[in-house]
Amino acid sequence: MKNPNIVILGAGYGGIMTTVKLQKALGVNEATITLVNKNDYHYQATWLHENAAGTRHHDDTRIPIRDVVNFSKVKFVQDSVVSINPDKKKVQLAYGELDYDILVVGLGFEAATFGIPGLEEHAFMINNINSARLLRDHLEYTFAKYHNEADHHEGRLNIVVGGGGFTGIEFVGELANRVPKLCREYDIDPAQVRIINVEGAPSIMPGFDPQLAEYAMNSLEARGVEFITGAMLKKCEADKIVYEKDGVQEEVPTLTTVWAAGVKANSIVENSGFTTNRGKVEVRDDMRAPDYDDVFVVGDCALIMDESTGRPYPPTAQIAIQEAELIAKNIKAMVRGEEMEPFEPDLKGTVASLGHNDAIGVIFDNTKIFGWKATVMKKVIDNRYLFKLGGIGLLLKKGKFNIFY
Ligand SMILES: Cc1cc2nc3c(=O)[nH]c(=O)nc-3n(C[C@H](O)[C@H](O)[C@H](O)COP(=O)(O)OP(=O)(O)OC[C@H]3O[C@@H](n4cnc5c(N)ncnc54)[C@H](O)[C@@H]3O)c2cc1C
């Protein structure tokens, strides 16, 4: 293919890693590369729960795109993708239109609310920097408001988190660290504050190692978190939630509901005419969309079946990064008329934080880790990504080095 016009949509884990790898792999005369993203920064979605709880400032989580992308090799367009027309090879942006010869779709995830009434209107989400920052400010306001109201609202200091999966538990862990500090700052008795996690499955972290899930529950309960498991959230209102457990509906008054119980692919993908499975593009083994030889899909917008379980691989940053590395290789092969390679995930395990001082994980050959060891491992994973993306400079600027904190 001669001097193709390569367009990459989204600068999340998948999009930015594809861009960074491609800018090194291809010469400036071989292709034109354009990266489109809503913001002029890349953010690490895997740190958003810390920003949302207020335990880490969002500036630590976001990385200016110009710091990792070479603008003399890549044209950066800050704009919002509205739709893709794969038949005409066009991308509609809020403020323009782009043509492409090769497209990479990396538009990430959005919250899935499963039609539960009131969640869209009243619940906070942890989807991006804006939503995380809003939740952090809301928590701060809630605590600040307490001594400024004559009659305390009964749900003022109840924080309900819907979802006891990975994101919900990581967020609750950060909250358990943050709440004592907020109480000190706003002169509130910690006994007045409730952090309540509602999970539909019989135990938290469904699908994770049961022993480690129990460890997580004990660790969080010791720090004051309450769990309501086997309970489905039925309704969210401005000042309460309703859940159902064992056929009985119960209410919890709250002014803070956080929905962390599900994500789906960016709906632009489904609305743009791609053949989808569960809202995602089930890609071929070289990461291209089934119906379009010139469209690659990466990260949470792509679906790959795990032959060993018959289920799709869960959407993770780990997979998005590995897919991006292969997509960059395959685009280079396509441009040079060489053979493309199949995607073979190399899963190195999963580690979930339980606040800054505890974690659980299963790594490499099913080794279970928890406590300090898992906390250090989580930081190693985060730091490894920074090194991969921007070398030693980015690692030193944004890395997590304090293993005792
Ligand atoms: C709190 C939390 C904790 C997590 N922890 C882990 C973990 O420990 N390990 C792990 O592997 N995974 C974890 N995940 C999952 C992981 O973050 C996602 O799987 C990963 O972010 C997917 O990468 P992506 O490149 O597909 O999309 P994203 O990282 O979501 O990036 C999408 C990009 O596209 C941009 N974009 C979106 N819409 C548009 C538009 N219309 N126009 C222009 N740009 C747009 C966004 O701004 C963003 O930059 C976690 C997720 C969350 C929320």
CSV table of C-alpha atoms and ligand atoms in Angstrom, one decimal:
chain,number,residue,atom,x,y,z
A,1,MET,CA,0.0,0.0,0.0
A,2,LYS,CA,1.5,3.3,-1.1
A,3,ASN,CA,1.7,6.2,1.5
A,4,PRO,CA,-1.6,5.3,3.2
A,5,ASN,CA,-3.5,7.7,5.4
A,6,ILE,CA,-3.7,6.0,8.8
A,7,VAL,CA,-6.3,7.3,11.3
A,8,ILE,CA,-6.4,6.3,14.9
A,9,LEU,CA,-9.5,7.1,16.9
A,10,GLY,CA,-9.1,7.4,20.7
A,11,ALA,CA,-5.9,8.0,22.8
A,12,GLY,CA,-6.7,5.4,25.5
A,13,TYR,CA,-4.4,2.5,26.2
A,14,GLY,CA,-5.1,0.9,22.8
A,15,GLY,CA,-5.0,4.1,20.6
A,16,ILE,CA,-2.0,5.7,22.2
A,17,MET,CA,0.1,2.6,22.2
A,18,THR,CA,-0.8,1.9,18.6
A,19,THR,CA,0.3,5.5,17.7
A,20,VAL,CA,3.5,5.4,19.7
A,21,LYS,CA,4.5,2.0,18.2
A,22,LEU,CA,3.6,3.1,14.7
A,23,GLN,CA,5.5,6.4,14.8
A,24,LYS,CA,8.6,4.3,15.5
A,25,ALA,CA,7.8,1.5,13.1
A,26,LEU,CA,7.1,3.6,10.0
A,27,GLY,CA,9.2,6.2,8.2
A,28,VAL,CA,7.6,9.6,7.6
A,29,ASN,CA,7.5,8.9,3.8
A,30,GLU,CA,5.7,5.6,4.3
A,31,ALA,CA,2.4,6.8,5.7
A,32,THR,CA,0.5,9.7,7.1
A,33,ILE,CA,-0.6,9.1,10.7
A,34,THR,CA,-3.4,11.0,12.4
A,35,LEU,CA,-4.5,10.5,16.0
A,36,VAL,CA,-8.0,11.8,17.0
A,37,ASN,CA,-8.9,12.3,20.7
A,38,LYS,CA,-11.5,14.3,22.7
A,39,ASN,CA,-8.9,15.7,24.9
A,40,ASP,CA,-5.3,16.8,24.5
A,41,TYR,CA,-4.3,14.2,27.1
A,42,HIS,CA,-4.2,10.5,27.5
A,43,TYR,CA,-5.5,9.2,30.9
A,44,GLN,CA,-4.9,6.0,32.6
A,45,ALA,CA,-8.4,4.6,33.2
A,46,THR,CA,-7.0,2.1,35.6
A,47,TRP,CA,-6.2,4.9,38.1
A,48,LEU,CA,-9.6,6.7,37.9
A,49,HIS,CA,-11.0,5.2,41.1
A,50,GLU,CA,-8.2,7.0,42.9
A,51,ASN,CA,-9.1,10.3,41.3
A,52,ALA,CA,-12.8,9.7,42.0
A,53,ALA,CA,-12.1,9.0,45.7
A,54,GLY,CA,-9.8,11.9,46.0
A,55,THR,CA,-6.7,9.9,47.0
A,56,ARG,CA,-4.8,10.9,43.9
A,57,HIS,CA,-5.0,14.1,41.9
A,58,HIS,CA,-6.2,13.7,38.3
A,59,ASP,CA,-3.1,15.5,37.0
A,60,ASP,CA,-1.1,12.4,38.1
A,61,THR,CA,-3.3,10.2,36.0
A,62,ARG,CA,-3.3,12.2,32.8
A,63,ILE,CA,-0.4,12.6,30.4
A,64,PRO,CA,-0.3,15.3,27.7
A,65,ILE,CA,-0.4,13.6,24.3
A,66,ARG,CA,2.5,15.8,23.1
A,67,ASP,CA,4.7,14.3,25.8
A,68,VAL,CA,4.5,10.8,24.2
A,69,VAL,CA,3.5,11.4,20.6
A,70,ASN,CA,6.0,13.0,18.2
A,71,PHE,CA,4.0,15.7,16.5
A,72,SER,CA,6.5,15.9,13.6
A,73,LYS,CA,5.5,12.3,12.7
A,74,VAL,CA,1.8,12.2,13.8
A,75,LYS,CA,-0.9,14.8,13.1
A,76,PHE,CA,-3.0,15.2,16.3
A,77,VAL,CA,-6.6,16.3,16.0
A,78,GLN,CA,-8.4,17.2,19.2
A,79,ASP,CA,-12.0,16.6,18.4
A,80,SER,CA,-14.9,14.2,19.2
A,81,VAL,CA,-15.7,11.3,16.9
A,82,VAL,CA,-19.4,11.4,16.1
A,83,SER,CA,-19.7,8.4,13.7
A,84,ILE,CA,-17.7,6.2,11.3
A,85,ASN,CA,-18.8,5.3,7.8
A,86,PRO,CA,-16.7,2.2,7.0
A,87,ASP,CA,-18.2,1.8,3.5
A,88,LYS,CA,-17.1,5.3,2.5
A,89,LYS,CA,-13.9,5.3,4.6
A,90,LYS,CA,-14.9,8.4,6.4
A,91,VAL,CA,-15.0,9.6,10.1
A,92,GLN,CA,-17.4,12.3,11.1
A,93,LEU,CA,-16.1,14.6,13.8
A,94,ALA,CA,-17.9,17.3,15.8
A,95,TYR,CA,-15.9,19.9,13.8
A,96,GLY,CA,-14.9,18.2,10.6
A,97,GLU,CA,-14.6,15.0,8.6
A,98,LEU,CA,-11.6,12.7,8.0
A,99,ASP,CA,-10.9,10.2,5.2
A,100,TYR,CA,-8.8,7.2,5.8
A,101,ASP,CA,-7.1,4.2,4.1
A,102,ILE,CA,-6.5,2.4,7.3
A,103,LEU,CA,-8.5,3.0,10.5
A,104,VAL,CA,-7.9,2.0,14.1
A,105,VAL,CA,-10.9,2.2,16.4
A,106,GLY,CA,-9.9,2.6,20.0
A,107,LEU,CA,-12.8,4.6,21.5
A,108,GLY,CA,-12.9,2.6,24.8
A,109,PHE,CA,-15.8,2.0,27.1
A,110,GLU,CA,-18.9,3.7,28.6
A,111,ALA,CA,-21.0,2.8,31.6
A,112,ALA,CA,-23.7,0.1,31.1
A,113,THR,CA,-26.7,0.8,33.3
A,114,PHE,CA,-28.8,-2.1,32.1
A,115,GLY,CA,-31.9,0.1,32.0
A,116,ILE,CA,-32.0,0.4,35.8
A,117,PRO,CA,-34.3,3.4,36.4
A,118,GLY,CA,-32.6,6.6,37.7
A,119,LEU,CA,-29.0,5.5,37.3
A,120,GLU,CA,-28.3,7.7,34.2
A,121,GLU,CA,-29.8,10.7,36.0
A,122,HIS,CA,-28.7,10.3,39.6
A,123,ALA,CA,-25.7,8.0,39.9
A,124,PHE,CA,-22.0,9.0,39.6
A,125,MET,CA,-19.8,7.0,37.3
A,126,ILE,CA,-16.1,6.5,37.0
A,127,ASN,CA,-15.6,6.6,33.3
A,128,ASN,CA,-13.1,9.4,32.6
A,129,ILE,CA,-11.3,12.3,34.2
A,130,ASN,CA,-14.4,14.5,34.1
A,131,SER,CA,-16.7,12.0,35.8
A,132,ALA,CA,-14.0,11.1,38.4
A,133,ARG,CA,-13.3,14.8,39.2
A,134,LEU,CA,-17.0,15.4,39.6
A,135,LEU,CA,-17.4,12.6,42.1
A,136,ARG,CA,-14.3,13.7,44.1
A,137,ASP,CA,-15.8,17.2,44.3
A,138,HIS,CA,-19.2,15.9,45.2
A,139,LEU,CA,-17.7,13.9,48.1
A,140,GLU,CA,-15.9,16.9,49.4
A,141,TYR,CA,-19.0,19.0,49.1
A,142,THR,CA,-21.1,16.4,50.9
A,143,PHE,CA,-18.7,16.4,53.9
A,144,ALA,CA,-18.4,20.2,53.9
A,145,LYS,CA,-22.2,20.5,53.8
A,146,TYR,CA,-22.8,18.4,56.8
A,147,HIS,CA,-22.3,21.1,59.5
A,148,ASN,CA,-24.0,23.7,57.3
A,149,GLU,CA,-27.4,22.2,57.4
A,150,ALA,CA,-29.7,22.6,60.3
A,151,ASP,CA,-31.4,19.2,59.8
A,152,HIS,CA,-29.0,16.6,58.5
A,153,HIS,CA,-30.3,14.8,55.5
A,154,GLU,CA,-30.5,11.1,56.6
A,155,GLY,CA,-28.6,10.0,53.5
A,156,ARG,CA,-26.0,12.8,53.6
A,157,LEU,CA,-23.2,10.6,54.8
A,158,ASN,CA,-24.2,7.3,53.2
A,159,ILE,CA,-22.1,6.4,50.2
A,160,VAL,CA,-23.6,3.6,48.1
A,161,VAL,CA,-21.4,1.8,45.5
A,162,GLY,CA,-23.3,-0.4,43.1
A,163,GLY,CA,-21.1,-3.3,41.9
A,164,GLY,CA,-18.7,-5.5,43.8
A,165,GLY,CA,-16.5,-6.3,40.8
A,166,PHE,CA,-13.1,-5.0,40.0
A,167,THR,CA,-13.9,-1.3,39.7
A,168,GLY,CA,-16.4,-1.2,42.6
A,169,ILE,CA,-14.0,-2.9,45.0
A,170,GLU,CA,-11.0,-0.8,44.0
A,171,PHE,CA,-13.1,2.3,44.5
A,172,VAL,CA,-14.4,1.2,47.8
A,173,GLY,CA,-10.8,0.5,48.9
A,174,GLU,CA,-9.8,4.1,48.1
A,175,LEU,CA,-12.9,5.4,49.9
A,176,ALA,CA,-12.0,3.5,53.0
A,177,ASN,CA,-8.7,5.4,53.0
A,178,ARG,CA,-10.2,8.7,52.1
A,179,VAL,CA,-13.2,8.9,54.5
A,180,PRO,CA,-11.2,9.1,57.7
A,181,LYS,CA,-9.3,12.1,56.2
A,182,LEU,CA,-12.5,13.8,55.1
A,183,CYS,CA,-13.9,13.2,58.6
A,184,ARG,CA,-10.9,14.9,60.2
A,185,GLU,CA,-11.0,17.8,57.8
A,186,TYR,CA,-14.8,18.5,58.3
A,187,ASP,CA,-15.1,17.5,62.0
A,188,ILE,CA,-17.4,14.6,61.4
A,189,ASP,CA,-17.5,11.5,63.6
A,190,PRO,CA,-16.5,8.6,61.3
A,191,ALA,CA,-19.2,6.5,62.9
A,192,GLN,CA,-21.8,8.7,61.1
A,193,VAL,CA,-20.4,7.7,57.7
A,194,ARG,CA,-21.5,4.5,55.9
A,195,ILE,CA,-19.8,3.0,52.8
A,196,ILE,CA,-22.2,0.4,51.4
A,197,ASN,CA,-21.3,-1.9,48.6
A,198,VAL,CA,-24.2,-3.6,46.8
A,199,GLU,CA,-23.4,-6.7,44.7
A,200,GLY,CA,-25.8,-8.9,42.7
A,201,ALA,CA,-23.7,-12.1,43.0
A,202,PRO,CA,-23.5,-14.1,46.3
A,203,SER,CA,-20.0,-12.7,47.0
A,204,ILE,CA,-17.8,-9.8,45.8
A,205,MET,CA,-15.3,-10.1,43.0
A,206,PRO,CA,-17.3,-12.7,41.1
A,207,GLY,CA,-15.0,-14.8,38.9
A,208,PHE,CA,-11.9,-14.0,41.0
A,209,ASP,CA,-10.2,-16.5,43.3
A,210,PRO,CA,-12.8,-17.1,46.1
A,211,GLN,CA,-10.1,-17.1,48.9
A,212,LEU,CA,-8.8,-13.7,47.7
A,213,ALA,CA,-12.3,-12.3,47.4
A,214,GLU,CA,-12.9,-13.3,51.0
A,215,TYR,CA,-9.6,-11.7,52.0
A,216,ALA,CA,-10.7,-8.5,50.2
A,217,MET,CA,-14.1,-8.5,52.0
A,218,ASN,CA,-12.4,-9.0,55.4
A,219,SER,CA,-9.8,-6.2,54.7
A,220,LEU,CA,-12.5,-3.8,53.7
A,221,GLU,CA,-15.0,-4.7,56.5
A,222,ALA,CA,-12.2,-4.1,59.0
A,223,ARG,CA,-12.0,-0.5,57.6
A,224,GLY,CA,-15.8,0.0,57.9
A,225,VAL,CA,-17.2,-1.0,54.6
A,226,GLU,CA,-20.6,-2.7,54.6
A,227,PHE,CA,-21.4,-5.3,52.0
A,228,ILE,CA,-24.9,-6.3,50.8
A,229,THR,CA,-24.4,-9.3,48.5
A,230,GLY,CA,-26.9,-11.2,46.5
A,231,ALA,CA,-28.8,-8.0,46.1
A,232,MET,CA,-29.9,-6.3,42.8
A,233,LEU,CA,-30.1,-2.6,42.6
A,234,LYS,CA,-33.7,-1.8,41.3
A,235,LYS,CA,-33.9,1.9,41.4
A,236,CYS,CA,-31.8,5.0,42.0
A,237,GLU,CA,-33.4,8.3,43.0
A,238,ALA,CA,-31.8,11.6,44.0
A,239,ASP,CA,-32.0,10.8,47.7
A,240,LYS,CA,-32.2,7.0,47.9
A,241,ILE,CA,-31.6,3.6,46.2
A,242,VAL,CA,-33.8,0.6,46.2
A,243,TYR,CA,-32.4,-2.9,46.1
A,244,GLU,CA,-33.9,-6.4,46.2
A,245,LYS,CA,-32.6,-9.3,48.2
A,246,ASP,CA,-34.3,-12.6,48.6
A,247,GLY,CA,-37.4,-11.2,47.0
A,248,VAL,CA,-37.7,-8.3,49.5
A,249,GLN,CA,-37.1,-4.7,48.5
A,250,GLU,CA,-35.2,-2.4,50.8
A,251,GLU,CA,-34.3,1.3,50.6
A,252,VAL,CA,-31.1,3.0,51.6
A,253,PRO,CA,-31.2,6.8,51.9
A,254,THR,CA,-28.3,8.3,50.1
A,255,LEU,CA,-27.2,11.5,48.3
A,256,THR,CA,-24.2,9.6,46.8
A,257,THR,CA,-24.8,6.6,44.6
A,258,VAL,CA,-21.8,5.5,42.5
A,259,TRP,CA,-22.5,3.0,39.7
A,260,ALA,CA,-19.5,0.7,39.1
A,261,ALA,CA,-21.2,-2.4,37.9
A,262,GLY,CA,-20.7,-2.7,34.3
A,263,VAL,CA,-19.1,-1.2,31.1
A,264,LYS,CA,-19.9,-1.6,27.4
A,265,ALA,CA,-18.1,-0.6,24.3
A,266,ASN,CA,-18.4,3.0,23.1
A,267,SER,CA,-21.8,3.0,21.4
A,268,ILE,CA,-20.4,4.8,18.4
A,269,VAL,CA,-19.1,1.4,17.3
A,270,GLU,CA,-22.5,-0.2,17.2
A,271,ASN,CA,-24.1,2.8,15.7
A,272,SER,CA,-21.6,2.9,12.8
A,273,GLY,CA,-22.7,-0.2,11.0
A,274,PHE,CA,-20.1,-2.7,12.1
A,275,THR,CA,-21.2,-6.2,12.8
A,276,THR,CA,-21.2,-6.5,16.6
A,277,ASN,CA,-21.5,-9.1,19.3
A,278,ARG,CA,-22.5,-7.7,22.7
A,279,GLY,CA,-21.9,-4.2,21.3
A,280,LYS,CA,-18.3,-4.9,20.3
A,281,VAL,CA,-16.6,-5.9,17.0
A,282,GLU,CA,-15.6,-9.5,17.1
A,283,VAL,CA,-12.3,-9.1,15.4
A,284,ARG,CA,-10.4,-11.6,13.2
A,285,ASP,CA,-7.2,-13.0,14.6
A,286,ASP,CA,-5.2,-10.2,13.0
A,287,MET,CA,-7.4,-7.6,14.9
A,288,ARG,CA,-9.3,-6.5,11.8
A,289,ALA,CA,-13.1,-6.1,11.7
A,290,PRO,CA,-14.8,-9.0,10.0
A,291,ASP,CA,-16.3,-7.0,7.2
A,292,TYR,CA,-13.6,-4.4,6.5
A,293,ASP,CA,-10.0,-5.2,5.6
A,294,ASP,CA,-8.9,-1.7,6.4
A,295,VAL,CA,-10.4,-1.3,9.9
A,296,PHE,CA,-8.6,-2.5,13.0
A,297,VAL,CA,-10.4,-2.5,16.4
A,298,VAL,CA,-8.5,-2.3,19.7
A,299,GLY,CA,-9.2,-2.5,23.4
A,300,ASP,CA,-12.7,-2.4,24.9
A,301,CYS,CA,-14.3,-1.9,21.5
A,302,ALA,CA,-13.0,-5.3,20.3
A,303,LEU,CA,-14.2,-8.7,21.3
A,304,ILE,CA,-12.0,-11.8,21.3
A,305,MET,CA,-13.2,-15.2,22.4
A,306,ASP,CA,-11.1,-17.2,24.8
A,307,GLU,CA,-11.2,-20.7,23.3
A,308,SER,CA,-10.4,-22.3,26.6
A,309,THR,CA,-13.4,-20.9,28.4
A,310,GLY,CA,-15.8,-20.2,25.4
A,311,ARG,CA,-16.2,-16.7,26.8
A,312,PRO,CA,-14.8,-13.3,25.7
A,313,TYR,CA,-11.6,-12.1,27.3
A,314,PRO,CA,-12.6,-9.5,29.9
A,315,PRO,CA,-11.9,-5.9,28.8
A,316,THR,CA,-8.7,-4.8,30.4
A,317,ALA,CA,-5.9,-2.4,29.8
A,318,GLN,CA,-3.5,-5.3,29.7
A,319,ILE,CA,-5.2,-6.8,26.6
A,320,ALA,CA,-5.7,-3.4,25.0
A,321,ILE,CA,-1.9,-2.7,25.2
A,322,GLN,CA,-1.0,-6.1,23.8
A,323,GLU,CA,-3.5,-5.7,21.0
A,324,ALA,CA,-2.1,-2.3,20.1
A,325,GLU,CA,1.4,-3.6,19.8
A,326,LEU,CA,0.2,-6.2,17.4
A,327,ILE,CA,-2.0,-3.8,15.4
A,328,ALA,CA,1.1,-1.5,14.9
A,329,LYS,CA,3.1,-4.5,13.7
A,330,ASN,CA,0.3,-5.6,11.4
A,331,ILE,CA,-0.3,-2.1,9.9
A,332,LYS,CA,3.4,-1.9,9.2
A,333,ALA,CA,3.2,-5.3,7.5
A,334,MET,CA,0.1,-4.1,5.5
A,335,VAL,CA,2.0,-1.0,4.4
A,336,ARG,CA,5.0,-3.0,3.3
A,337,GLY,CA,3.1,-5.8,1.7
A,338,GLU,CA,4.2,-8.4,4.3
A,339,GLU,CA,2.3,-11.1,6.2
A,340,MET,CA,0.2,-10.1,9.2
A,341,GLU,CA,0.4,-12.0,12.5
A,342,PRO,CA,-2.4,-13.4,14.7
A,343,PHE,CA,-3.1,-12.0,18.2
A,344,GLU,CA,-2.0,-14.2,21.0
A,345,PRO,CA,-2.7,-12.8,24.4
A,346,ASP,CA,0.0,-13.2,27.0
A,347,LEU,CA,-2.0,-12.8,30.2
A,348,LYS,CA,0.3,-12.0,33.2
A,349,GLY,CA,-2.5,-12.1,35.8
A,350,THR,CA,-4.6,-9.5,37.6
A,351,VAL,CA,-4.1,-7.4,40.7
A,352,ALA,CA,-6.8,-5.4,42.3
A,353,SER,CA,-6.0,-2.7,44.8
A,354,LEU,CA,-7.9,-2.4,48.1
A,355,GLY,CA,-6.8,1.2,48.8
A,356,HIS,CA,-3.2,2.3,48.9
A,357,ASN,CA,-2.0,-0.2,51.5
A,358,ASP,CA,-3.6,-3.5,50.5
A,359,ALA,CA,-4.3,-5.5,47.3
A,360,ILE,CA,-5.1,-9.0,46.0
A,361,GLY,CA,-3.9,-10.7,42.9
A,362,VAL,CA,-3.3,-13.8,40.8
A,363,ILE,CA,-0.2,-13.6,38.8
A,364,PHE,CA,1.8,-15.6,36.3
A,365,ASP,CA,1.1,-19.3,36.8
A,366,ASN,CA,-1.8,-18.8,39.2
A,367,THR,CA,0.2,-17.6,42.1
A,368,LYS,CA,-2.0,-15.9,44.7
A,369,ILE,CA,-0.7,-12.7,46.3
A,370,PHE,CA,-2.2,-10.3,48.8
A,371,GLY,CA,-1.2,-7.5,51.2
A,372,TRP,CA,2.0,-5.7,50.8
A,373,LYS,CA,3.3,-8.0,48.1
A,374,ALA,CA,0.2,-7.4,45.9
A,375,THR,CA,0.4,-3.7,46.5
A,376,VAL,CA,4.0,-3.6,45.3
A,377,MET,CA,3.1,-5.7,42.3
A,378,LYS,CA,0.2,-3.3,41.4
A,379,LYS,CA,2.7,-0.4,41.4
A,380,VAL,CA,5.2,-2.4,39.3
A,381,ILE,CA,2.4,-3.0,36.7
A,382,ASP,CA,1.5,0.7,36.6
A,383,ASN,CA,5.2,1.7,36.3
A,384,ARG,CA,5.9,-0.9,33.6
A,385,TYR,CA,3.1,0.7,31.4
A,386,LEU,CA,4.6,4.2,31.9
A,387,PHE,CA,8.0,2.9,30.9
A,388,LYS,CA,6.6,1.2,27.8
A,389,LEU,CA,4.7,4.3,26.7
A,390,GLY,CA,7.1,7.1,27.4
A,391,GLY,CA,10.4,5.5,28.5
A,392,ILE,CA,12.4,6.5,31.6
A,393,GLY,CA,11.3,10.2,31.4
A,394,LEU,CA,7.6,9.4,31.7
A,395,LEU,CA,8.2,6.8,34.4
A,396,LEU,CA,10.2,9.3,36.5
A,397,LYS,CA,7.5,11.9,36.0
A,398,LYS,CA,4.4,9.9,36.7
A,399,GLY,CA,5.5,6.6,38.3
A,400,LYS,CA,4.4,5.2,41.7
A,401,PHE,CA,7.5,4.8,43.7
A,402,ASN,CA,6.5,5.0,47.3
A,403,ILE,CA,6.0,1.3,48.1
A,404,PHE,CA,5.2,2.1,51.8
A,405,TYR,CA,2.3,4.4,50.9
B,1,LIG,C1,-11.6,2.3,37.8
B,1,LIG,C2,-11.1,1.3,36.8
B,1,LIG,C3,-10.0,0.5,37.1
B,1,LIG,C4,-9.5,-0.5,36.2
B,1,LIG,N1,-8.5,-1.3,36.6
B,1,LIG,C5,-7.9,-2.1,35.7
B,1,LIG,C6,-6.8,-2.9,36.0
B,1,LIG,O1,-6.3,-2.8,37.1
B,1,LIG,N2,-6.2,-3.6,35.0
B,1,LIG,C7,-6.6,-3.6,33.7
B,1,LIG,O2,-6.0,-4.3,32.9
B,1,LIG,N3,-7.8,-2.9,33.4
B,1,LIG,C8,-8.4,-2.2,34.3
B,1,LIG,N4,-9.5,-1.4,34.0
B,1,LIG,C9,-10.1,-1.5,32.6
B,1,LIG,C10,-9.3,-0.7,31.6
B,1,LIG,O3,-9.2,0.6,32.1
B,1,LIG,C11,-9.9,-0.7,30.2
B,1,LIG,O4,-10.1,-2.0,29.8
B,1,LIG,C12,-9.1,0.1,29.3
B,1,LIG,O5,-9.1,1.5,29.6
B,1,LIG,C13,-9.5,0.0,27.8
B,1,LIG,O6,-8.6,0.7,27.0
B,1,LIG,P1,-9.1,1.3,25.6
B,1,LIG,O7,-7.9,1.8,24.9
B,1,LIG,O8,-10.0,0.4,24.9
B,1,LIG,O9,-10.0,2.6,26.0
B,1,LIG,P2,-9.9,3.8,27.0
B,1,LIG,O10,-8.8,3.6,27.9
B,1,LIG,O11,-11.3,3.9,27.6
B,1,LIG,O12,-9.7,5.0,26.1
B,1,LIG,C14,-10.6,5.5,25.1
B,1,LIG,C15,-10.1,6.9,24.6
B,1,LIG,O13,-11.0,7.3,23.6
B,1,LIG,C16,-11.4,8.6,23.9
B,1,LIG,N5,-12.7,8.8,23.3
B,1,LIG,C17,-13.8,8.2,23.8
B,1,LIG,N6,-14.9,8.6,23.0
B,1,LIG,C18,-14.4,9.5,22.1
B,1,LIG,C19,-15.0,10.3,21.0
B,1,LIG,N7,-16.2,10.2,20.7
B,1,LIG,N8,-14.1,11.0,20.3
B,1,LIG,C20,-12.8,11.1,20.6
B,1,LIG,N9,-12.2,10.4,21.5
B,1,LIG,C21,-13.0,9.6,22.3
B,1,LIG,C22,-11.3,8.8,25.4
B,1,LIG,O14,-11.2,10.1,25.8
B,1,LIG,C23,-10.1,7.9,25.7
B,1,LIG,O15,-8.9,8.7,25.6
B,1,LIG,C24,-10.1,-0.5,34.9
B,1,LIG,C25,-11.1,0.4,34.5
B,1,LIG,C26,-11.6,1.3,35.5
B,1,LIG,C27,-12.7,2.2,35.1
